[in-house]
Amino acid sequence: MPVSLLDTRVPAVLLRIDRNPFHHGTLGAVRSLGRAGVHVHLVADSTGSPVRASRFVRQIHPPPPPGASLGDIAVALRRIANGVARPAVLIPMDDASAIAVGRLRDELAPAYLLPQQPGSLPERVADKAELAEVCAAAGVPHPETVVPESAEHAVRAARGLGLPVVAKWSRPWLLPPGTGLRSTVVVRSAQEARDLYLRTGEAGSRLLLQAFLPAGPDRDWFFHGYADRSGAVCGGGTGVKTRAWPRGAGLTAAGRWTPNPQVRSLAGQLAGALGYRGIFDLDFRRCGATGRYHLLDFNPRPGAQFRLFTDSAGLDVVRALHLDLTHRPLPDGVPLPGREFVVENYAPLTALRPAPRAGRELAWNARDDRGPGRALWSLWARRVADRLLARATARCTGSPRVQSPGLPPGLPRDRSHDLSPGVSPELSGDVSDGFDGFRDEKASSC
């Protein structure tokens, strides 16, 4: 994309509240805007992160402290705005940030440029129970969902849906640390459903029971898009997950840009029904029995693999946001189906294979920005060693595992390592116990 297409006088501020040093989506946004000549300010905990090695980061700012209130977040963002000294495009990079920015929208303007939409919308779509209601109203397929009103109702619902079923907490960001509760689990008996319901007070939000959709080849799909000021969806595409970490659930370790008119139509239908404006990332699972695509997650921010959908003009959803908010036209690029995106630390062998004709983008390594790729492997190896040592020590001493740092009250924790539909019980220890620190935005909740 020619540098002149973006208004390089307008800087960008990337906000990530969740402490995750290996979030490759943040690096993707840094590179996307930095390569176009935009000054990129990063508000995130970059300690021990390969992102800080990128030559495209203009300045790194400390994030609000763990447990910060919305007022604290507003103070931190206003302080950064005063230093930047001109209106900047503000881009939340995780759900916690998206919800906070939504709540603070009126307070942050005009120091920051933001899409025009109701401030409560990001929180609404992040709520699992409300998402089910949104899908029903918009006519978008969603796994059959029951919100039990009692322990006995949970038992009846589990049996009625057909075991196994998927159990989710409506607002997973309210789950307190140290309880062992996970945002999503596979329930294999009515008694398990009953026991889980009895912990509702502990969880802080409603329990949902959903019909289980098994994993399978070409069943996990995602859509990344940008809804502009007029509501038109542009700057993204439909992709299929070819490798996941852990297998059968979790984040996209490798994905391929694959046209899917049905998924695209459902994405446009939902965004239009909501009046959504801005970047969004949707996760679907195709039902093997009916062939219907069911929406699993609505993420009101860029997905970690958004750079997969970079067209022939260099347009992606992050650049589309900057262009639109600065009132510049979007270039007419050609989609590049077959293009791949690979996260090297989760799929190293895939990264070593010959790239497809349409091209491949790696999450960390780039010829024009070699610092993060070099930093990744030493930091990742150290991280793995530290976690395995901590795990072994905890088992020997019987000590509890160290919990993740706190987040602002009412804001979501990144729980992509939680057990999800399609993960067998024997994998659950690997997902949650050994790799608590290797967190990333999931490409799908199952």
Tab-separated table of C-alpha atoms in Angstrom:
chain	number	residue	atom	x	y	z
A	1	MET	CA	0.000	0.000	0.000
A	2	PRO	CA	1.482	3.384	-0.943
A	3	VAL	CA	2.361	5.346	2.167
A	4	SER	CA	0.430	8.359	0.835
A	5	LEU	CA	-2.894	6.551	1.188
A	6	LEU	CA	-2.789	6.758	4.988
A	7	ASP	CA	-2.773	10.091	6.781
A	8	THR	CA	0.589	9.716	8.508
A	9	ARG	CA	-0.046	12.901	10.496
A	10	VAL	CA	-2.494	10.876	12.617
A	11	PRO	CA	-0.734	8.482	15.018
A	12	ALA	CA	-2.187	5.249	16.337
A	13	VAL	CA	-2.403	4.089	19.947
A	14	LEU	CA	-2.695	0.324	20.455
A	15	LEU	CA	-4.150	-0.657	23.822
A	16	ARG	CA	-3.753	-4.099	25.367
A	17	ILE	CA	-4.802	-4.491	28.992
A	18	ASP	CA	-4.316	-8.240	29.280
A	19	ARG	CA	-0.792	-9.282	30.239
A	20	ASN	CA	0.256	-11.532	27.369
A	21	PRO	CA	3.803	-11.048	26.073
A	22	PHE	CA	3.273	-13.457	23.164
A	23	HIS	CA	0.246	-11.843	21.551
A	24	HIS	CA	1.208	-11.865	17.870
A	25	GLY	CA	-1.886	-9.857	16.870
A	26	THR	CA	-0.403	-6.824	18.601
A	27	LEU	CA	2.781	-7.171	16.555
A	28	GLY	CA	0.666	-7.506	13.406
A	29	ALA	CA	-1.035	-4.182	14.118
A	30	VAL	CA	2.286	-2.500	14.922
A	31	ARG	CA	3.753	-3.635	11.608
A	32	SER	CA	0.662	-2.928	9.530
A	33	LEU	CA	0.512	0.730	10.529
A	34	GLY	CA	4.255	1.259	10.996
A	35	ARG	CA	5.014	0.054	7.476
A	36	ALA	CA	2.553	2.637	6.155
A	37	GLY	CA	4.426	5.434	7.925
A	38	VAL	CA	2.054	5.860	10.881
A	39	HIS	CA	3.625	6.557	14.277
A	40	VAL	CA	2.576	3.659	16.516
A	41	HIS	CA	2.293	4.026	20.292
A	42	LEU	CA	1.879	0.765	22.201
A	43	VAL	CA	0.166	0.688	25.580
A	44	ALA	CA	0.894	-2.798	26.877
A	45	ASP	CA	3.049	-4.802	29.227
A	46	SER	CA	5.898	-5.572	26.837
A	47	THR	CA	8.251	-7.022	29.453
A	48	GLY	CA	9.740	-10.162	27.979
A	49	SER	CA	7.804	-9.671	24.755
A	50	PRO	CA	9.206	-9.946	21.225
A	51	VAL	CA	6.926	-7.040	20.217
A	52	ARG	CA	9.186	-4.517	21.918
A	53	ALA	CA	11.959	-5.466	19.455
A	54	SER	CA	9.961	-4.237	16.449
A	55	ARG	CA	11.461	-1.300	14.627
A	56	PHE	CA	7.936	-0.048	13.893
A	57	VAL	CA	7.099	0.777	17.529
A	58	ARG	CA	7.428	4.508	18.000
A	59	GLN	CA	6.995	4.446	21.791
A	60	ILE	CA	5.932	1.937	24.434
A	61	HIS	CA	3.796	3.165	27.319
A	62	PRO	CA	3.083	1.234	30.532
A	63	PRO	CA	-0.469	-0.100	30.721
A	64	PRO	CA	-2.838	0.611	33.615
A	65	PRO	CA	-1.802	-1.448	36.654
A	66	PRO	CA	-3.485	-4.776	37.455
A	67	GLY	CA	-6.867	-4.181	39.042
A	68	ALA	CA	-7.117	-0.667	37.622
A	69	SER	CA	-10.565	0.921	37.521
A	70	LEU	CA	-12.128	2.478	34.453
A	71	GLY	CA	-11.110	5.835	35.881
A	72	ASP	CA	-7.487	4.687	36.077
A	73	ILE	CA	-7.634	3.517	32.464
A	74	ALA	CA	-9.063	6.862	31.383
A	75	VAL	CA	-6.299	8.720	33.233
A	76	ALA	CA	-3.612	6.612	31.568
A	77	LEU	CA	-5.069	7.164	28.094
A	78	ARG	CA	-5.478	10.904	28.632
A	79	ARG	CA	-1.852	11.124	29.800
A	80	ILE	CA	-0.715	9.403	26.602
A	81	ALA	CA	-2.941	11.663	24.521
A	82	ASN	CA	-1.342	14.725	26.114
A	83	GLY	CA	2.089	13.407	25.173
A	84	VAL	CA	1.055	12.623	21.605
A	85	ALA	CA	-0.427	16.137	21.405
A	86	ARG	CA	-2.821	15.415	18.528
A	87	PRO	CA	-5.903	13.241	17.972
A	88	ALA	CA	-4.921	9.600	17.490
A	89	VAL	CA	-6.687	6.477	16.301
A	90	LEU	CA	-7.224	4.246	19.356
A	91	ILE	CA	-7.279	0.488	18.669
A	92	PRO	CA	-8.180	-1.975	21.449
A	93	MET	CA	-6.319	-5.245	20.956
A	94	ASP	CA	-8.177	-7.480	23.421
A	95	ASP	CA	-11.704	-7.811	24.768
A	96	ALA	CA	-10.819	-6.104	28.050
A	97	SER	CA	-9.596	-3.050	26.157
A	98	ALA	CA	-12.567	-3.051	23.789
A	99	ILE	CA	-15.056	-3.085	26.678
A	100	ALA	CA	-13.165	-0.382	28.576
A	101	VAL	CA	-12.881	1.878	25.522
A	102	GLY	CA	-16.568	1.337	24.778
A	103	ARG	CA	-17.539	2.416	28.278
A	104	LEU	CA	-15.185	5.425	28.133
A	105	ARG	CA	-15.988	6.440	24.574
A	106	ASP	CA	-17.496	9.875	25.303
A	107	GLU	CA	-14.818	10.662	27.862
A	108	LEU	CA	-11.960	9.813	25.482
A	109	ALA	CA	-13.215	11.949	22.589
A	110	PRO	CA	-11.916	14.129	20.984
A	111	ALA	CA	-8.400	13.087	22.023
A	112	TYR	CA	-8.966	9.758	20.257
A	113	LEU	CA	-10.680	8.841	17.011
A	114	LEU	CA	-13.156	6.000	17.519
A	115	PRO	CA	-15.962	4.394	15.502
A	116	GLN	CA	-19.430	5.828	16.120
A	117	GLN	CA	-21.480	3.159	17.869
A	118	PRO	CA	-23.173	2.603	21.253
A	119	GLY	CA	-20.561	2.306	23.988
A	120	SER	CA	-22.308	-0.746	25.429
A	121	LEU	CA	-22.118	-2.781	22.207
A	122	PRO	CA	-18.661	-4.366	22.745
A	123	GLU	CA	-19.719	-5.625	26.163
A	124	ARG	CA	-23.022	-6.866	24.779
A	125	VAL	CA	-21.465	-9.079	22.117
A	126	ALA	CA	-18.763	-10.323	24.506
A	127	ASP	CA	-21.459	-11.595	26.897
A	128	LYS	CA	-22.158	-15.230	25.938
A	129	ALA	CA	-25.818	-15.158	27.008
A	130	GLU	CA	-26.536	-11.898	25.205
A	131	LEU	CA	-24.765	-13.165	22.100
A	132	ALA	CA	-27.167	-16.101	21.964
A	133	GLU	CA	-30.074	-13.646	22.107
A	134	VAL	CA	-28.480	-11.419	19.458
A	135	CYS	CA	-28.071	-14.374	17.100
A	136	ALA	CA	-31.680	-15.432	17.625
A	137	ALA	CA	-32.918	-11.924	16.825
A	138	ALA	CA	-30.688	-11.629	13.745
A	139	GLY	CA	-31.481	-15.103	12.409
A	140	VAL	CA	-27.856	-16.244	12.682
A	141	PRO	CA	-27.367	-19.926	13.650
A	142	HIS	CA	-26.024	-20.433	17.143
A	143	PRO	CA	-25.671	-23.632	19.169
A	144	GLU	CA	-28.898	-24.398	21.023
A	145	THR	CA	-28.488	-22.718	24.396
A	146	VAL	CA	-30.249	-23.046	27.740
A	147	VAL	CA	-29.728	-20.739	30.726
A	148	PRO	CA	-30.717	-22.926	33.702
A	149	GLU	CA	-32.608	-21.297	36.554
A	150	SER	CA	-31.901	-23.974	39.131
A	151	ALA	CA	-29.658	-26.955	39.717
A	152	GLU	CA	-32.445	-29.333	38.716
A	153	HIS	CA	-33.088	-27.267	35.591
A	154	ALA	CA	-29.405	-27.676	34.722
A	155	VAL	CA	-29.783	-31.440	35.024
A	156	ARG	CA	-32.856	-31.488	32.764
A	157	ALA	CA	-31.214	-29.121	30.268
A	158	ALA	CA	-28.062	-31.221	30.010
A	159	ARG	CA	-30.092	-34.342	29.322
A	160	GLY	CA	-32.402	-32.517	26.925
A	161	LEU	CA	-29.547	-31.078	24.858
A	162	GLY	CA	-27.883	-34.489	24.683
A	163	LEU	CA	-24.673	-35.241	26.542
A	164	PRO	CA	-21.951	-34.189	26.230
A	165	VAL	CA	-22.837	-30.502	26.362
A	166	VAL	CA	-20.789	-27.326	26.477
A	167	ALA	CA	-20.951	-25.218	29.642
A	168	LYS	CA	-20.005	-21.538	29.534
A	169	TRP	CA	-20.125	-18.682	31.984
A	170	SER	CA	-21.949	-15.729	30.490
A	171	ARG	CA	-19.330	-13.180	31.546
A	172	PRO	CA	-16.059	-15.072	31.851
A	173	TRP	CA	-14.135	-11.937	32.764
A	174	LEU	CA	-15.855	-12.041	36.179
A	175	LEU	CA	-14.404	-15.441	37.067
A	176	PRO	CA	-12.194	-14.977	40.136
A	177	PRO	CA	-8.697	-16.472	40.097
A	178	GLY	CA	-7.892	-19.448	42.243
A	179	THR	CA	-11.318	-21.121	41.972
A	180	GLY	CA	-10.473	-23.602	39.228
A	181	LEU	CA	-13.480	-22.394	37.248
A	182	ARG	CA	-12.948	-22.129	33.496
A	183	SER	CA	-14.878	-20.054	31.005
A	184	THR	CA	-15.770	-23.067	28.839
A	185	VAL	CA	-15.831	-26.780	29.651
A	186	VAL	CA	-17.274	-29.942	28.172
A	187	VAL	CA	-19.813	-31.454	30.568
A	188	ARG	CA	-20.229	-35.210	30.186
A	189	SER	CA	-22.865	-35.976	32.815
A	190	ALA	CA	-25.978	-34.384	34.278
A	191	GLN	CA	-24.317	-34.418	37.710
A	192	GLU	CA	-21.435	-32.331	36.367
A	193	ALA	CA	-23.940	-29.793	35.046
A	194	ARG	CA	-25.654	-29.667	38.430
A	195	ASP	CA	-22.381	-29.235	40.310
A	196	LEU	CA	-21.306	-26.452	37.991
A	197	TYR	CA	-24.593	-24.591	38.411
A	198	LEU	CA	-24.179	-24.679	42.199
A	199	ARG	CA	-21.038	-22.558	41.752
A	200	THR	CA	-22.914	-19.722	40.009
A	201	GLY	CA	-22.459	-17.354	42.939
A	202	GLU	CA	-18.750	-18.017	42.890
A	203	ALA	CA	-18.514	-17.417	39.133
A	204	GLY	CA	-20.314	-14.072	39.206
A	205	SER	CA	-22.441	-14.610	36.097
A	206	ARG	CA	-25.010	-16.949	34.600
A	207	LEU	CA	-24.225	-20.486	33.474
A	208	LEU	CA	-25.070	-21.459	29.898
A	209	LEU	CA	-25.442	-24.980	28.581
A	210	GLN	CA	-25.021	-25.414	24.819
A	211	ALA	CA	-25.402	-28.215	22.335
A	212	PHE	CA	-22.010	-29.750	21.567
A	213	LEU	CA	-20.738	-29.421	17.981
A	214	PRO	CA	-17.893	-31.896	17.394
A	215	ALA	CA	-14.651	-30.782	15.793
A	216	GLY	CA	-13.628	-32.068	12.380
A	217	PRO	CA	-11.779	-31.208	9.161
A	218	ASP	CA	-12.784	-27.829	7.678
A	219	ARG	CA	-15.306	-27.178	10.413
A	220	ASP	CA	-13.682	-24.214	12.180
A	221	TRP	CA	-14.063	-20.950	10.282
A	222	PHE	CA	-13.524	-17.307	11.079
A	223	PHE	CA	-14.392	-13.948	9.586
A	224	HIS	CA	-12.448	-10.735	10.075
A	225	GLY	CA	-13.961	-7.489	8.893
A	226	TYR	CA	-14.294	-3.766	9.356
A	227	ALA	CA	-17.670	-2.021	9.391
A	228	ASP	CA	-17.118	1.543	8.156
A	229	ARG	CA	-19.009	4.757	8.961
A	230	SER	CA	-21.828	3.746	6.605
A	231	GLY	CA	-22.019	0.212	8.004
A	232	ALA	CA	-20.473	-1.416	4.927
A	233	VAL	CA	-18.261	-4.381	5.828
A	234	CYS	CA	-14.849	-4.334	4.142
A	235	GLY	CA	-11.164	-5.007	4.623
A	236	GLY	CA	-11.282	-8.662	5.661
A	237	GLY	CA	-12.365	-12.109	4.554
A	238	THR	CA	-13.277	-15.656	5.496
A	239	GLY	CA	-10.709	-18.198	6.609
A	240	VAL	CA	-10.489	-21.787	7.741
A	241	LYS	CA	-8.405	-23.005	10.641
A	242	THR	CA	-5.979	-25.671	9.393
A	243	ARG	CA	-4.075	-26.105	12.661
A	244	ALA	CA	-5.093	-25.221	16.204
A	245	TRP	CA	-3.274	-25.033	19.502
A	246	PRO	CA	-4.259	-27.094	21.402
A	247	ARG	CA	-5.533	-29.506	18.745
A	248	GLY	CA	-9.295	-29.385	18.282
A	249	ALA	CA	-9.679	-26.151	20.231
A	250	GLY	CA	-8.068	-22.819	20.984
A	251	LEU	CA	-6.177	-20.361	18.844
A	252	THR	CA	-5.372	-20.559	15.145
A	253	ALA	CA	-1.839	-21.891	14.781
A	254	ALA	CA	-2.260	-21.945	10.984
A	255	GLY	CA	-5.081	-20.626	8.830
A	256	ARG	CA	-5.887	-20.235	5.156
A	257	TRP	CA	-7.853	-17.503	3.360
A	258	THR	CA	-10.714	-19.450	1.809
A	259	PRO	CA	-13.803	-17.865	0.207
A	260	ASN	CA	-17.012	-18.876	1.962
A	261	PRO	CA	-20.121	-16.950	0.825
A	262	GLN	CA	-22.252	-18.419	3.612
A	263	VAL	CA	-19.943	-17.264	6.400
A	264	ARG	CA	-19.494	-13.840	4.788
A	265	SER	CA	-23.250	-13.429	4.438
A	266	LEU	CA	-23.832	-14.338	8.082
A	267	ALA	CA	-21.148	-11.867	9.196
A	268	GLY	CA	-22.705	-9.027	7.211
A	269	GLN	CA	-26.173	-9.977	8.433
A	270	LEU	CA	-25.106	-9.851	12.071
A	271	ALA	CA	-23.081	-6.630	11.803
A	272	GLY	CA	-25.994	-4.958	10.040
A	273	ALA	CA	-28.536	-6.090	12.628
A	274	LEU	CA	-26.368	-4.710	15.428
A	275	GLY	CA	-25.448	-1.463	13.704
A	276	TYR	CA	-21.861	-2.406	14.475
A	277	ARG	CA	-19.026	-0.056	13.544
A	278	GLY	CA	-15.347	-0.912	13.736
A	279	ILE	CA	-13.175	-4.031	13.602
A	280	PHE	CA	-14.653	-7.395	14.520
A	281	ASP	CA	-13.628	-11.048	14.521
A	282	LEU	CA	-16.221	-13.841	14.353
A	283	ASP	CA	-15.697	-17.551	14.983
A	284	PHE	CA	-17.932	-20.204	13.440
A	285	ARG	CA	-18.184	-23.975	13.587
A	286	ARG	CA	-19.888	-25.950	10.844
A	287	CYS	CA	-22.246	-28.634	12.075
A	288	GLY	CA	-21.272	-31.981	10.541
A	289	ALA	CA	-24.892	-33.174	10.508
A	290	THR	CA	-26.652	-30.137	9.001
A	291	GLY	CA	-23.841	-28.219	7.298
A	292	ARG	CA	-24.992	-25.001	8.996
A	293	TYR	CA	-22.414	-22.531	10.311
A	294	HIS	CA	-22.997	-21.657	13.969
A	295	LEU	CA	-21.542	-18.512	15.492
A	296	LEU	CA	-19.456	-19.271	18.572
A	297	ASP	CA	-17.773	-15.977	19.416
A	298	PHE	CA	-18.011	-12.302	18.552
A	299	ASN	CA	-14.766	-10.493	19.346
A	300	PRO	CA	-15.126	-6.683	19.156
A	301	ARG	CA	-11.500	-6.055	18.121
A	302	PRO	CA	-8.880	-7.392	15.669
A	303	GLY	CA	-8.343	-11.149	15.744
A	304	ALA	CA	-4.774	-12.264	16.333
A	305	GLN	CA	-4.456	-13.564	12.734
A	306	PHE	CA	-6.022	-10.513	11.027
A	307	ARG	CA	-2.964	-10.082	8.806
A	308	LEU	CA	-4.017	-13.220	6.925
A	309	PHE	CA	-6.520	-11.019	5.117
A	310	THR	CA	-4.114	-8.594	3.451
A	311	ASP	CA	-5.257	-8.002	-0.126
A	312	SER	CA	-3.323	-7.020	-3.264
A	313	ALA	CA	-3.489	-3.329	-2.254
A	314	GLY	CA	-2.065	-4.059	1.199
A	315	LEU	CA	-5.378	-3.394	2.917
A	316	ASP	CA	-6.244	-5.165	6.172
A	317	VAL	CA	-8.828	-4.362	8.855
A	318	VAL	CA	-6.439	-2.229	10.931
A	319	ARG	CA	-5.497	-0.074	7.955
A	320	ALA	CA	-9.167	0.100	6.965
A	321	LEU	CA	-9.986	1.508	10.407
A	322	HIS	CA	-7.271	4.175	10.188
A	323	LEU	CA	-8.285	5.178	6.662
A	324	ASP	CA	-11.972	5.374	7.511
A	325	LEU	CA	-11.570	7.346	10.742
A	326	THR	CA	-9.325	9.860	8.962
A	327	HIS	CA	-11.866	10.159	6.127
A	328	ARG	CA	-9.648	8.653	3.464
A	329	PRO	CA	-10.863	6.272	0.743
A	330	LEU	CA	-10.088	2.593	0.921
A	331	PRO	CA	-8.082	1.241	-2.033
A	332	ASP	CA	-9.654	-1.293	-4.371
A	333	GLY	CA	-7.581	-4.401	-3.778
A	334	VAL	CA	-8.064	-7.951	-5.008
A	335	PRO	CA	-8.578	-10.773	-2.453
A	336	LEU	CA	-5.794	-13.347	-2.219
A	337	PRO	CA	-7.490	-16.693	-1.509
A	338	GLY	CA	-5.052	-19.439	-0.587
A	339	ARG	CA	-2.871	-17.063	1.427
A	340	GLU	CA	-1.704	-18.561	4.735
A	341	PHE	CA	-0.942	-17.304	8.209
A	342	VAL	CA	1.247	-19.365	10.545
A	343	VAL	CA	2.227	-18.822	14.184
A	344	GLU	CA	5.729	-20.266	14.341
A	345	ASN	CA	5.878	-21.069	18.060
A	346	TYR	CA	2.662	-23.118	17.805
A	347	ALA	CA	3.188	-24.670	14.357
A	348	PRO	CA	6.955	-24.676	13.653
A	349	LEU	CA	6.868	-27.503	11.103
A	350	THR	CA	4.107	-25.815	9.111
A	351	ALA	CA	6.174	-22.633	9.034
A	352	LEU	CA	9.084	-24.543	7.475
A	353	ARG	CA	7.059	-25.963	4.592
A	354	PRO	CA	7.072	-24.249	1.175
A	355	ALA	CA	4.706	-21.293	1.086
A	356	PRO	CA	1.603	-21.457	-1.144
A	357	ARG	CA	1.500	-19.471	-4.376
A	358	ALA	CA	-0.809	-16.867	-2.821
A	359	GLY	CA	1.785	-16.179	-0.121
A	360	ARG	CA	2.263	-16.734	3.570
A	361	GLU	CA	2.660	-14.405	6.506
A	362	LEU	CA	4.416	-15.508	9.666
A	363	ALA	CA	3.290	-14.133	12.994
A	364	TRP	CA	6.778	-13.230	14.250
A	365	ASN	CA	9.368	-13.410	11.509
A	366	ALA	CA	9.529	-10.736	8.797
A	367	ARG	CA	12.343	-9.700	6.471
A	368	ASP	CA	11.798	-6.000	7.123
A	369	ASP	CA	11.460	-6.393	10.900
A	370	ARG	CA	13.796	-9.141	12.118
A	371	GLY	CA	13.981	-8.141	15.785
A	372	PRO	CA	10.782	-9.855	17.028
A	373	GLY	CA	11.587	-13.105	15.230
A	374	ARG	CA	15.047	-13.230	16.759
A	375	ALA	CA	13.686	-12.429	20.222
A	376	LEU	CA	10.859	-14.963	20.044
A	377	TRP	CA	12.773	-18.201	20.348
A	378	SER	CA	14.974	-17.295	23.286
A	379	LEU	CA	12.046	-15.753	25.163
A	380	TRP	CA	9.723	-18.644	24.309
A	381	ALA	CA	12.236	-21.287	25.393
A	382	ARG	CA	12.787	-19.463	28.673
A	383	ARG	CA	9.036	-19.172	29.174
A	384	VAL	CA	8.495	-22.876	28.579
A	385	ALA	CA	11.321	-23.815	30.939
A	386	ASP	CA	10.039	-21.501	33.685
A	387	ARG	CA	6.507	-22.875	33.398
A	388	LEU	CA	7.568	-26.495	33.424
A	389	LEU	CA	9.793	-25.866	36.426
A	390	ALA	CA	6.979	-24.088	38.268
A	391	ARG	CA	4.615	-26.916	37.432
A	392	ALA	CA	7.043	-29.562	38.684
A	393	THR	CA	7.739	-27.583	41.871
A	394	ALA	CA	4.023	-27.141	42.559
A	395	ARG	CA	3.405	-30.844	42.166
A	396	CYS	CA	6.261	-31.755	44.474
A	397	THR	CA	5.313	-29.278	47.195
A	398	GLY	CA	1.567	-29.322	46.721
A	399	SER	CA	1.587	-25.538	46.323
A	400	PRO	CA	-1.156	-23.864	44.261
A	401	ARG	CA	-0.294	-22.560	40.823
A	402	VAL	CA	0.527	-18.880	40.474
A	403	GLN	CA	-2.472	-17.039	39.116
A	404	SER	CA	-2.458	-14.575	36.256
A	405	PRO	CA	-2.276	-10.873	37.157
A	406	GLY	CA	-5.563	-9.180	37.922
A	407	LEU	CA	-7.470	-7.040	35.439
A	408	PRO	CA	-9.765	-4.064	35.957
A	409	PRO	CA	-12.923	-5.023	37.844
A	410	GLY	CA	-15.652	-6.030	35.423
A	411	LEU	CA	-13.286	-6.447	32.504
A	412	PRO	CA	-12.460	-9.774	30.833
A	413	ARG	CA	-9.463	-11.950	31.469
A	414	ASP	CA	-7.913	-13.688	28.505
A	415	ARG	CA	-9.056	-17.284	29.040
A	416	SER	CA	-8.139	-18.767	25.695
A	417	HIS	CA	-6.281	-21.569	27.470
A	418	ASP	CA	-9.520	-22.794	29.035
A	419	LEU	CA	-10.902	-26.187	28.102
A	420	SER	CA	-13.180	-25.803	25.099
A	421	PRO	CA	-15.600	-27.951	23.122
A	422	GLY	CA	-13.667	-30.593	21.266
A	423	VAL	CA	-10.951	-30.906	23.898
A	424	SER	CA	-10.872	-34.326	25.473
A	425	PRO	CA	-10.491	-34.687	29.254
A	426	GLU	CA	-7.005	-36.120	28.898
A	427	LEU	CA	-5.905	-32.886	27.222
A	428	SER	CA	-7.337	-30.621	29.890
A	429	GLY	CA	-4.236	-30.770	32.072
A	430	ASP	CA	-2.014	-29.666	29.210
A	431	VAL	CA	-4.363	-26.827	28.301
A	432	SER	CA	-4.742	-25.286	31.714
A	433	ASP	CA	-2.072	-26.558	34.050
A	434	GLY	CA	1.149	-26.509	32.125
A	435	PHE	CA	0.667	-23.533	29.857
A	436	ASP	CA	-1.145	-20.863	31.827
A	437	GLY	CA	1.358	-18.287	30.688
A	438	PHE	CA	1.231	-19.087	26.984
A	439	ARG	CA	-1.938	-17.163	26.375
A	440	ASP	CA	-3.212	-15.752	23.146
A	441	GLU	CA	-6.470	-14.615	21.676
A	442	LYS	CA	-8.334	-17.680	20.553
A	443	ALA	CA	-9.534	-17.974	17.008
A	444	SER	CA	-12.444	-20.041	18.196
A	445	SER	CA	-13.986	-21.084	21.434
A	446	CYS	CA	-14.039	-24.654	20.244
